[in-house]
Short mmCIF file of C-alpha atoms in Angstrom, two decimals:
data_model
loop_
_atom_site.label_atom_id
_atom_site.label_comp_id
_atom_site.label_asym_id
_atom_site.label_seq_id
_atom_site.Cartn_x
_atom_site.Cartn_y
_atom_site.Cartn_z
CA MET A 1 -25.51 -45.27 34.93
CA LYS A 2 -25.21 -47.84 32.28
CA ILE A 3 -25.00 -51.81 33.62
CA VAL A 4 -23.96 -54.81 32.42
CA GLY A 5 -25.37 -58.37 33.40
CA LEU A 6 -23.51 -61.31 33.56
CA ILE A 7 -25.19 -65.08 33.94
CA THR A 8 -22.59 -67.73 35.71
CA GLU A 9 -21.75 -70.50 37.40
CA TYR A 10 -18.06 -69.39 38.62
CA ASN A 11 -17.77 -73.65 39.28
CA PRO A 12 -14.96 -72.53 40.32
CA PHE A 13 -14.07 -68.80 39.63
CA HIS A 14 -11.10 -68.53 37.03
CA ASN A 15 -8.89 -66.16 34.69
CA GLY A 16 -11.68 -66.41 31.81
CA HIS A 17 -14.40 -65.39 34.10
CA GLN A 18 -12.11 -62.19 35.28
CA TYR A 19 -11.52 -61.58 31.80
CA HIS A 20 -15.55 -61.92 30.82
CA ILE A 21 -16.03 -59.51 33.57
CA GLN A 22 -13.58 -56.74 32.15
CA LYS A 23 -14.40 -57.31 28.76
CA SER A 24 -18.01 -57.12 29.05
CA LEU A 25 -17.38 -53.75 30.78
CA GLU A 26 -15.20 -52.75 27.52
CA VAL A 27 -17.52 -53.58 24.94
CA THR A 28 -20.71 -52.24 26.38
CA GLY A 29 -19.11 -49.31 27.69
CA ALA A 30 -21.06 -50.17 31.55
CA ASP A 31 -20.55 -48.67 34.38
CA ALA A 32 -21.06 -51.72 36.58
CA ALA A 33 -21.19 -55.51 36.02
CA ILE A 34 -23.75 -57.32 38.14
CA VAL A 35 -23.80 -61.02 38.04
CA VAL A 36 -27.02 -63.76 38.71
CA MET A 37 -24.88 -66.77 39.70
CA SER A 38 -26.05 -70.31 40.39
CA GLY A 39 -26.26 -71.35 43.89
CA ASP A 40 -24.96 -74.42 45.47
CA TYR A 41 -25.94 -76.57 42.64
CA VAL A 42 -25.16 -75.76 38.75
CA GLN A 43 -26.67 -76.51 35.55
CA ARG A 44 -25.00 -79.72 34.42
CA GLY A 45 -27.01 -81.27 37.63
CA THR A 46 -23.90 -81.91 40.08
CA PRO A 47 -23.55 -79.83 43.41
CA ALA A 48 -21.00 -77.05 42.78
CA ILE A 49 -17.50 -78.02 44.12
CA MET A 50 -17.64 -74.99 46.58
CA PRO A 51 -20.26 -72.87 48.38
CA LYS A 52 -21.89 -69.89 46.50
CA HIS A 53 -20.55 -67.11 49.08
CA LEU A 54 -17.14 -68.32 48.58
CA ARG A 55 -17.71 -68.22 44.46
CA ALA A 56 -19.54 -64.78 44.97
CA GLU A 57 -16.21 -63.23 47.18
CA MET A 58 -14.43 -64.63 44.14
CA ALA A 59 -16.08 -62.66 41.89
CA LEU A 60 -16.65 -59.70 44.03
CA LYS A 61 -12.77 -59.18 44.45
CA CYS A 62 -12.56 -59.35 40.44
CA GLY A 63 -14.52 -57.19 39.28
CA ALA A 64 -18.10 -57.68 39.88
CA CYS A 65 -20.49 -54.91 41.86
CA ALA A 66 -22.87 -57.22 42.93
CA VAL A 67 -24.00 -60.92 42.89
CA PHE A 68 -27.43 -62.03 42.99
CA GLU A 69 -28.20 -66.02 43.54
CA LEU A 70 -30.29 -67.61 40.68
CA PRO A 71 -33.06 -69.88 41.93
CA VAL A 72 -32.24 -73.67 42.28
CA CYS A 73 -34.96 -74.35 40.37
CA TYR A 74 -33.73 -72.60 37.23
CA ALA A 75 -29.93 -73.02 38.40
CA THR A 76 -30.08 -76.96 37.81
CA ALA A 77 -32.63 -76.63 35.03
CA THR A 78 -32.24 -77.30 31.21
CA ALA A 79 -30.49 -74.69 29.08
CA GLU A 80 -33.74 -72.92 27.94
CA LEU A 81 -35.22 -72.71 31.19
CA PHE A 82 -31.78 -71.91 32.87
CA ALA A 83 -31.59 -68.96 30.16
CA LEU A 84 -35.17 -68.04 30.74
CA GLY A 85 -34.62 -67.95 34.50
CA ALA A 86 -31.61 -66.08 34.52
CA VAL A 87 -32.38 -63.39 31.58
CA SER A 88 -36.06 -62.59 33.28
CA PHE A 89 -34.38 -62.23 36.46
CA LEU A 90 -32.17 -59.54 35.19
CA ASP A 91 -34.84 -57.91 33.27
CA GLN A 92 -37.10 -57.74 36.25
CA LEU A 93 -34.39 -56.15 37.93
CA GLY A 94 -35.21 -52.73 35.93
CA VAL A 95 -31.49 -51.59 35.92
CA VAL A 96 -29.62 -53.92 33.33
CA ASP A 97 -29.06 -52.23 30.17
CA TYR A 98 -26.78 -55.14 28.44
CA LEU A 99 -26.35 -58.99 28.53
CA CYS A 100 -23.16 -59.76 27.68
CA PHE A 101 -22.35 -63.58 27.71
CA GLY A 102 -18.95 -65.70 26.05
CA SER A 103 -19.31 -67.97 23.20
CA GLU A 104 -17.04 -70.30 20.65
CA CYS A 105 -18.22 -68.55 17.60
CA ASN A 106 -18.71 -64.69 18.83
CA ASP A 107 -21.15 -64.26 16.01
CA LEU A 108 -23.71 -62.41 17.66
CA ASP A 109 -25.76 -61.81 14.03
CA GLY A 110 -25.52 -65.69 13.17
CA LEU A 111 -26.78 -66.52 17.14
CA THR A 112 -29.44 -64.35 16.88
CA LYS A 113 -30.63 -65.54 13.62
CA ILE A 114 -30.88 -69.16 14.98
CA ALA A 115 -32.62 -67.76 18.02
CA ASP A 116 -35.42 -66.19 15.44
CA ILE A 117 -36.00 -69.29 13.96
CA LEU A 118 -36.56 -71.26 17.06
CA CYS A 119 -38.90 -68.57 18.36
CA ASP A 120 -40.82 -67.95 14.85
CA GLU A 121 -40.82 -71.91 14.22
CA PRO A 122 -41.69 -70.98 10.30
CA ASP A 123 -43.44 -73.94 8.55
CA GLU A 124 -40.82 -74.83 6.45
CA TYR A 125 -38.53 -75.03 9.25
CA THR A 126 -40.86 -77.35 11.03
CA LYS A 127 -41.28 -79.27 8.09
CA PHE A 128 -37.88 -79.91 7.42
CA LEU A 129 -37.67 -81.04 11.36
CA LYS A 130 -40.52 -83.26 11.39
CA GLU A 131 -39.11 -85.10 8.48
CA ASN A 132 -35.87 -85.75 10.22
CA LEU A 133 -37.47 -86.77 13.48
CA ARG A 134 -39.38 -89.24 11.54
CA ALA A 135 -36.35 -90.38 9.77
CA GLY A 136 -35.39 -91.37 13.32
CA MET A 137 -32.86 -88.72 13.91
CA SER A 138 -32.32 -87.49 17.66
CA PHE A 139 -33.75 -84.10 18.18
CA PRO A 140 -30.63 -81.93 18.56
CA THR A 141 -29.48 -83.72 15.22
CA ALA A 142 -32.89 -83.34 13.36
CA ARG A 143 -33.37 -79.61 14.60
CA GLN A 144 -29.57 -78.60 13.66
CA ASP A 145 -30.02 -80.27 9.72
CA ALA A 146 -33.54 -78.50 9.91
CA LEU A 147 -31.88 -75.37 10.68
CA SER A 148 -29.03 -75.69 7.78
CA SER A 149 -31.91 -76.39 5.65
CA TYR A 150 -33.88 -73.82 5.84
CA MET A 151 -31.10 -71.26 6.38
CA GLY A 152 -29.62 -72.57 2.99
CA ILE A 153 -26.08 -73.73 4.40
CA SER A 154 -24.44 -76.92 4.23
CA ASP A 155 -23.68 -77.00 7.88
CA CYS A 156 -24.52 -74.69 10.85
CA SER A 157 -23.15 -77.50 13.04
CA PHE A 158 -20.23 -74.88 14.11
CA LEU A 159 -23.15 -72.90 15.86
CA LEU A 160 -24.93 -75.82 17.50
CA SER A 161 -22.41 -77.83 18.96
CA ASP A 162 -20.51 -75.80 21.22
CA PRO A 163 -21.75 -75.41 24.78
CA ASN A 164 -21.95 -71.55 24.85
CA ASN A 165 -23.42 -70.85 21.56
CA ILE A 166 -25.92 -73.03 22.61
CA LEU A 167 -26.93 -71.19 25.66
CA GLY A 168 -26.21 -68.08 23.82
CA ILE A 169 -29.05 -68.82 21.56
CA GLU A 170 -31.19 -69.50 24.59
CA TYR A 171 -30.12 -66.15 26.49
CA LEU A 172 -31.32 -64.35 22.98
CA LYS A 173 -34.62 -66.75 22.91
CA ALA A 174 -35.40 -65.39 26.72
CA LEU A 175 -34.70 -61.82 25.99
CA ARG A 176 -37.72 -61.75 23.13
CA ARG A 177 -39.72 -64.03 24.88
CA VAL A 178 -39.96 -61.69 27.93
CA LYS A 179 -39.58 -58.61 25.66
CA SER A 180 -36.72 -57.22 27.39
CA ARG A 181 -35.15 -53.74 26.41
CA ILE A 182 -31.66 -55.39 27.20
CA GLN A 183 -29.30 -55.34 24.45
CA PRO A 184 -27.29 -58.51 24.05
CA PHE A 185 -23.62 -58.65 23.28
CA THR A 186 -20.89 -61.58 22.96
CA ILE A 187 -17.42 -61.98 23.12
CA LYS A 188 -15.41 -65.01 22.41
CA ARG A 189 -14.48 -67.77 24.90
CA MET A 190 -10.83 -67.41 25.44
CA GLU A 191 -8.74 -70.59 24.08
CA SER A 192 -10.20 -73.60 26.23
CA ASP A 193 -13.03 -75.41 25.32
CA TYR A 194 -15.76 -75.78 27.99
CA HIS A 195 -15.13 -79.36 28.37
CA ASP A 196 -11.33 -79.17 27.83
CA GLN A 197 -9.66 -81.40 30.64
CA THR A 198 -6.38 -80.10 30.20
CA LEU A 199 -5.01 -76.95 31.84
CA ARG A 200 -3.67 -74.17 29.28
CA SER A 201 -1.30 -71.47 29.65
CA THR A 202 -3.64 -69.14 30.90
CA TYR A 203 -7.19 -69.45 30.22
CA SER A 204 -8.18 -73.12 31.62
CA SER A 205 -11.73 -74.41 31.41
CA ALA A 206 -13.58 -74.68 34.66
CA SER A 207 -13.90 -78.42 33.93
CA ALA A 208 -10.13 -78.58 33.88
CA ILE A 209 -9.77 -76.95 37.16
CA ARG A 210 -11.99 -79.16 38.47
CA SER A 211 -10.26 -82.00 37.18
CA LEU A 212 -7.14 -80.88 38.75
CA LEU A 213 -8.64 -80.84 41.95
CA ALA A 214 -9.60 -84.63 41.34
CA TYR A 215 -6.24 -85.95 40.51
CA SER A 216 -4.65 -88.28 43.52
CA SER A 217 -1.20 -87.22 42.61
CA SER A 218 0.83 -83.87 42.48
CA VAL A 219 1.55 -85.12 38.67
CA LEU A 220 -0.86 -83.85 36.72
CA GLN A 221 -2.86 -86.69 34.68
CA THR A 222 -1.78 -89.56 35.97
CA GLN A 223 -4.81 -91.21 37.90
CA GLN A 224 -8.36 -89.66 37.98
CA VAL A 225 -10.21 -90.62 41.28
CA THR A 226 -13.50 -90.33 42.56
CA GLY A 227 -14.70 -89.70 46.01
CA GLU A 228 -11.99 -88.71 48.73
CA THR A 229 -10.14 -86.85 45.85
CA PHE A 230 -7.39 -85.12 47.74
CA GLU A 231 -6.42 -87.57 49.97
CA ASN A 232 -3.11 -88.33 48.56
CA THR A 233 -2.32 -84.92 46.72
CA PRO A 234 -0.29 -82.24 48.05
CA PHE A 235 -2.28 -79.52 48.31
CA SER A 236 0.87 -77.26 47.31
CA SER A 237 1.26 -79.14 44.48
CA ILE A 238 -2.19 -78.08 43.35
CA LEU A 239 -1.92 -74.49 44.17
CA ASN A 240 1.27 -74.41 41.93
CA GLU A 241 -0.63 -75.34 39.11
CA LEU A 242 -3.14 -72.99 39.57
CA GLU A 243 -1.16 -69.98 40.53
CA ASP A 244 -1.62 -69.21 36.33
CA GLN A 245 -5.23 -70.47 36.08
CA VAL A 246 -6.93 -68.36 38.90
CA PRO A 247 -6.45 -64.73 39.83
CA LYS A 248 -4.49 -64.22 43.01
CA SER A 249 -6.95 -63.22 45.16
CA CYS A 250 -8.98 -66.36 44.32
CA LEU A 251 -5.95 -68.41 44.85
CA ALA A 252 -5.70 -66.98 48.86
CA LEU A 253 -9.23 -68.27 49.02
CA LEU A 254 -8.58 -71.63 47.84
CA LYS A 255 -5.92 -71.89 49.91
CA ASP A 256 -7.42 -70.88 53.15
CA TYR A 257 -10.74 -72.97 52.75
CA HIS A 258 -9.12 -75.96 51.47
CA LYS A 259 -10.48 -78.83 53.47
CA VAL A 260 -12.66 -76.51 55.23
CA LEU A 261 -15.58 -75.46 52.85
CA TYR A 262 -14.57 -77.56 49.77
CA PRO A 263 -13.97 -79.56 47.62
CA VAL A 264 -17.64 -80.68 47.14
CA TYR A 265 -18.96 -83.77 44.96
CA GLN A 266 -21.77 -85.67 44.08
CA ASN A 267 -20.67 -88.41 46.06
CA ASP A 268 -20.81 -86.82 49.11
CA PHE A 269 -24.82 -86.84 48.75
CA SER A 270 -24.88 -90.55 47.69
CA LEU A 271 -26.65 -91.34 51.29
CA LEU A 272 -29.18 -88.41 51.29
CA MET A 273 -29.60 -89.54 47.52
CA LYS A 274 -30.41 -93.31 48.23
CA TYR A 275 -32.47 -92.19 51.37
CA LYS A 276 -34.75 -90.13 48.99
CA LEU A 277 -34.85 -92.93 46.11
CA LEU A 278 -35.91 -95.54 48.51
CA ASN A 279 -38.72 -93.40 49.74
CA LYS A 280 -40.42 -92.99 46.36
CA THR A 281 -42.24 -95.05 43.71
CA PRO A 282 -42.19 -95.07 39.98
CA GLN A 283 -45.37 -92.90 39.82
CA SER A 284 -44.02 -90.21 42.55
CA PHE A 285 -40.60 -89.73 40.62
CA ILE A 286 -42.63 -88.57 37.47
CA ARG A 287 -43.64 -85.81 39.53
CA TYR A 288 -39.85 -84.37 39.81
CA MET A 289 -38.49 -82.21 37.16
CA ASP A 290 -36.75 -83.94 34.00
CA VAL A 291 -38.15 -87.46 35.08
CA SER A 292 -39.92 -89.24 32.49
CA GLU A 293 -41.62 -92.33 32.73
CA THR A 294 -38.45 -94.25 31.32
CA LEU A 295 -36.30 -92.87 33.56
CA ALA A 296 -38.39 -93.20 36.53
CA ASN A 297 -38.99 -96.91 35.81
CA ARG A 298 -34.88 -97.63 35.10
CA ILE A 299 -34.58 -95.72 38.64
CA GLN A 300 -36.57 -98.27 40.53
CA ASN A 301 -35.46 -101.44 38.48
CA ASN A 302 -31.69 -100.29 38.86
CA LEU A 303 -32.05 -99.32 42.88
CA ASN A 304 -30.31 -102.37 44.07
CA ASP A 305 -27.28 -101.86 42.05
CA PHE A 306 -27.11 -98.41 43.98
CA PHE A 307 -23.12 -97.94 45.26
CA ASN A 308 -22.94 -94.38 45.06
CA TYR A 309 -24.24 -90.93 43.50
CA LYS A 310 -22.19 -90.64 40.43
CA GLN A 311 -21.97 -94.28 39.88
CA PHE A 312 -25.87 -94.50 39.83
CA CYS A 313 -26.05 -91.57 37.05
CA GLU A 314 -23.95 -93.40 34.91
CA LEU A 315 -25.36 -96.85 35.20
CA LEU A 316 -29.04 -94.96 34.23
CA LYS A 317 -27.11 -93.66 31.05
CA THR A 318 -28.94 -94.77 27.99
CA ARG A 319 -28.69 -93.57 24.15
CA GLU A 320 -31.66 -91.73 24.77
CA LEU A 321 -31.43 -90.41 28.52
CA THR A 322 -27.79 -88.24 28.76
CA GLN A 323 -25.64 -88.16 31.60
CA THR A 324 -26.71 -84.80 32.10
CA ARG A 325 -30.28 -85.34 32.16
CA ILE A 326 -29.87 -87.94 34.66
CA ASN A 327 -27.73 -85.94 36.77
CA ARG A 328 -30.36 -83.16 36.90
CA ALA A 329 -33.39 -85.47 37.10
CA LEU A 330 -31.87 -87.04 40.49
CA LEU A 331 -30.97 -83.75 41.92
CA HIS A 332 -34.11 -82.70 41.41
CA ILE A 333 -35.64 -85.81 43.29
CA MET A 334 -33.14 -85.13 46.08
CA LEU A 335 -33.87 -81.23 46.30
CA GLY A 336 -37.76 -81.98 46.20
CA LEU A 337 -38.17 -79.74 43.24
CA LYS A 338 -41.38 -80.75 40.67
CA LYS A 339 -42.53 -80.03 37.44
CA ASN A 340 -45.99 -77.95 39.27
CA ASN A 341 -43.79 -76.07 41.43
CA VAL A 342 -41.50 -74.25 37.97
CA ARG A 343 -45.09 -74.42 36.19
CA GLU A 344 -46.40 -72.15 39.19
CA TYR A 345 -43.62 -70.03 39.25
CA MET A 346 -43.34 -69.40 35.48
CA GLU A 347 -47.42 -68.47 35.24
CA ASN A 348 -46.94 -65.73 38.23
CA GLY A 349 -43.91 -64.23 36.57
CA GLY A 350 -40.86 -66.57 37.32
CA HIS A 351 -39.50 -64.59 40.31
CA PHE A 352 -40.42 -63.08 43.44
CA TYR A 353 -37.41 -61.66 45.19
CA ALA A 354 -33.83 -60.72 44.42
CA LYS A 355 -31.32 -62.50 46.89
CA LEU A 356 -28.17 -60.59 47.36
CA LEU A 357 -25.15 -62.54 48.07
CA GLY A 358 -22.59 -59.79 48.37
CA PHE A 359 -22.00 -56.43 47.15
CA ARG A 360 -18.55 -54.12 46.70
CA LYS A 361 -18.96 -51.48 49.31
CA ASP A 362 -17.32 -48.70 46.95
CA ARG A 363 -20.86 -49.74 44.67
CA GLN A 364 -23.27 -49.23 47.28
CA ASP A 365 -24.82 -46.54 45.17
CA LEU A 366 -25.95 -49.39 42.88
CA LEU A 367 -28.00 -51.48 45.57
CA SER A 368 -29.88 -47.91 46.20
CA VAL A 369 -30.58 -47.79 42.13
CA ILE A 370 -31.80 -51.44 42.24
CA ALA A 371 -33.85 -50.95 45.43
CA LYS A 372 -35.86 -48.11 43.49
CA LYS A 373 -36.29 -49.57 40.04
CA SER A 374 -36.20 -53.33 40.73
CA ALA A 375 -39.94 -55.13 40.30
CA LEU A 376 -38.70 -57.45 42.69
CA PRO A 377 -38.16 -57.09 46.58
CA LEU A 378 -34.37 -56.82 47.54
CA LEU A 379 -33.60 -59.47 49.96
CA THR A 380 -30.39 -58.81 51.97
CA ARG A 381 -31.94 -60.80 55.11
CA LEU A 382 -33.88 -63.86 54.99
CA SER A 383 -35.62 -62.65 58.25
CA ASP A 384 -36.99 -59.72 56.12
CA THR A 385 -39.24 -61.48 53.73
CA ASP A 386 -42.38 -60.02 54.62
CA SER A 387 -42.67 -58.01 50.89
CA ILE A 388 -42.33 -61.86 49.18
CA SER A 389 -45.85 -63.44 48.24
CA GLU A 390 -46.84 -66.63 49.32
CA ILE A 391 -45.52 -68.66 45.92
CA GLY A 392 -42.34 -66.64 46.27
CA GLN A 393 -41.80 -67.83 50.04
CA LYS A 394 -42.28 -71.41 48.56
CA MET A 395 -39.36 -70.46 46.06
CA LEU A 396 -37.49 -69.46 48.89
CA ARG A 397 -37.95 -72.37 51.13
CA HIS A 398 -36.72 -74.70 48.31
CA ASP A 399 -33.76 -72.55 48.06
CA ILE A 400 -33.14 -72.30 51.73
CA LEU A 401 -33.53 -76.31 51.76
CA ALA A 402 -30.96 -76.86 49.09
CA SER A 403 -28.15 -74.54 50.80
CA ASN A 404 -28.93 -76.34 54.04
CA LEU A 405 -28.31 -79.42 52.56
CA TYR A 406 -25.30 -78.65 50.90
CA GLN A 407 -23.70 -77.07 53.92
CA SER A 408 -24.93 -80.50 56.03
CA VAL A 409 -22.56 -82.30 53.54
CA ILE A 410 -19.85 -79.70 54.27
CA THR A 411 -20.14 -80.14 58.07
CA ASP A 412 -20.13 -83.72 57.97
CA LYS A 413 -17.07 -83.79 55.79
CA TYR A 414 -15.07 -81.60 56.95
CA LYS A 415 -15.94 -81.38 60.73
CA THR A 416 -16.74 -77.82 60.43
CA ALA A 417 -19.70 -75.75 61.92
CA PHE A 418 -23.03 -75.85 60.40
CA ARG A 419 -23.65 -72.87 58.41
CA ASN A 420 -27.70 -72.27 58.53
CA GLU A 421 -28.99 -70.54 55.57
CA TYR A 422 -30.64 -67.74 57.92
CA LYS A 423 -27.01 -66.99 59.65
CA GLN A 424 -24.99 -66.55 56.38
CA PRO A 425 -24.03 -62.99 56.31
CA MET A 426 -24.34 -60.90 53.06
CA LEU A 427 -20.86 -59.87 51.78
CA LYS A 428 -19.38 -56.66 51.85
CA ILE A 429 -16.36 -56.58 49.76
#
């Protein structure tokens, strides 16, 4: 049995994701697709628009055979750590033969060449990089220019300016770093750009679909609002717009769980965030992932101007501190994810369990193979953690807390019953 691994967020699931699953199976010749997916929070440092179990169900109904949860410390990290966490997880599962990722360039050789340079850091490249940094360039610009100079091409920005290309390079670096036997493949991202806010004919970006869910009228692109974004919008109008953008099985789930389990936004966590910030000092902020001394001081100095989560993130933004960096840093403070936690995890293998969110019943044979070959204990019930090490238990507690906070927000926002992570059933589709 040949298996392809997919690293995903599905925030939310759409036609492009279904294409990715189908095309990955086609180009690799694999018999099954295993997904490792971010949980209730995503890599850009925000809560997912809908819960992980709902997104996992969409994936299982659209071709994935099993969906595992990526621990929150990796799911919300920088591109490099996100990729390393996900790739090392797939590698330690012991059954994944291929990794297939989408990219804007569809040029595996070009991405691999850059990944090799960044891994090896040859002297000439390092010299160019240092010269550019001394000249006052930002690190991304300095690196891009140094790579162009080293590779002898006029401009390699076409490989380094698009987010899926960048993630692809990080996946390739991670495969080298963990000395994985997994063979990489890439497929071209369909039609829309990652950050494209406009709906396309069939393949719109997750960003565009999230934007649709945040419009205040049934007419697209009139007025974007924050906070209670559905108040004035007939949901039937939104469903009509989504008919060509998401698979039918997903559309049914979107209809069934609207204002029951989703949408969830940054501002829904505003009070939680302010409570955490009021209980900290600049010195304590620095202990958390992605928080620098400069950012810690900005948080403290601007705290009296906190009105809501999203507004505060935007307030803290500077030329040197990007919005995504700030999003991640504040999220890590709220979730209690510290730098020394991740350092300890990485020094001890990075992963300690494989938490299964769901699987297809007609591919139960796959679970038997994973249970036999995986270097990680297969976690299907949170009550069954005896085989997980002490450090793994610590990682798991962070995951559980993060999910319970997310579920608490849903309970408060939609007045639905609280779904404790310990009581969440594993999906069987």
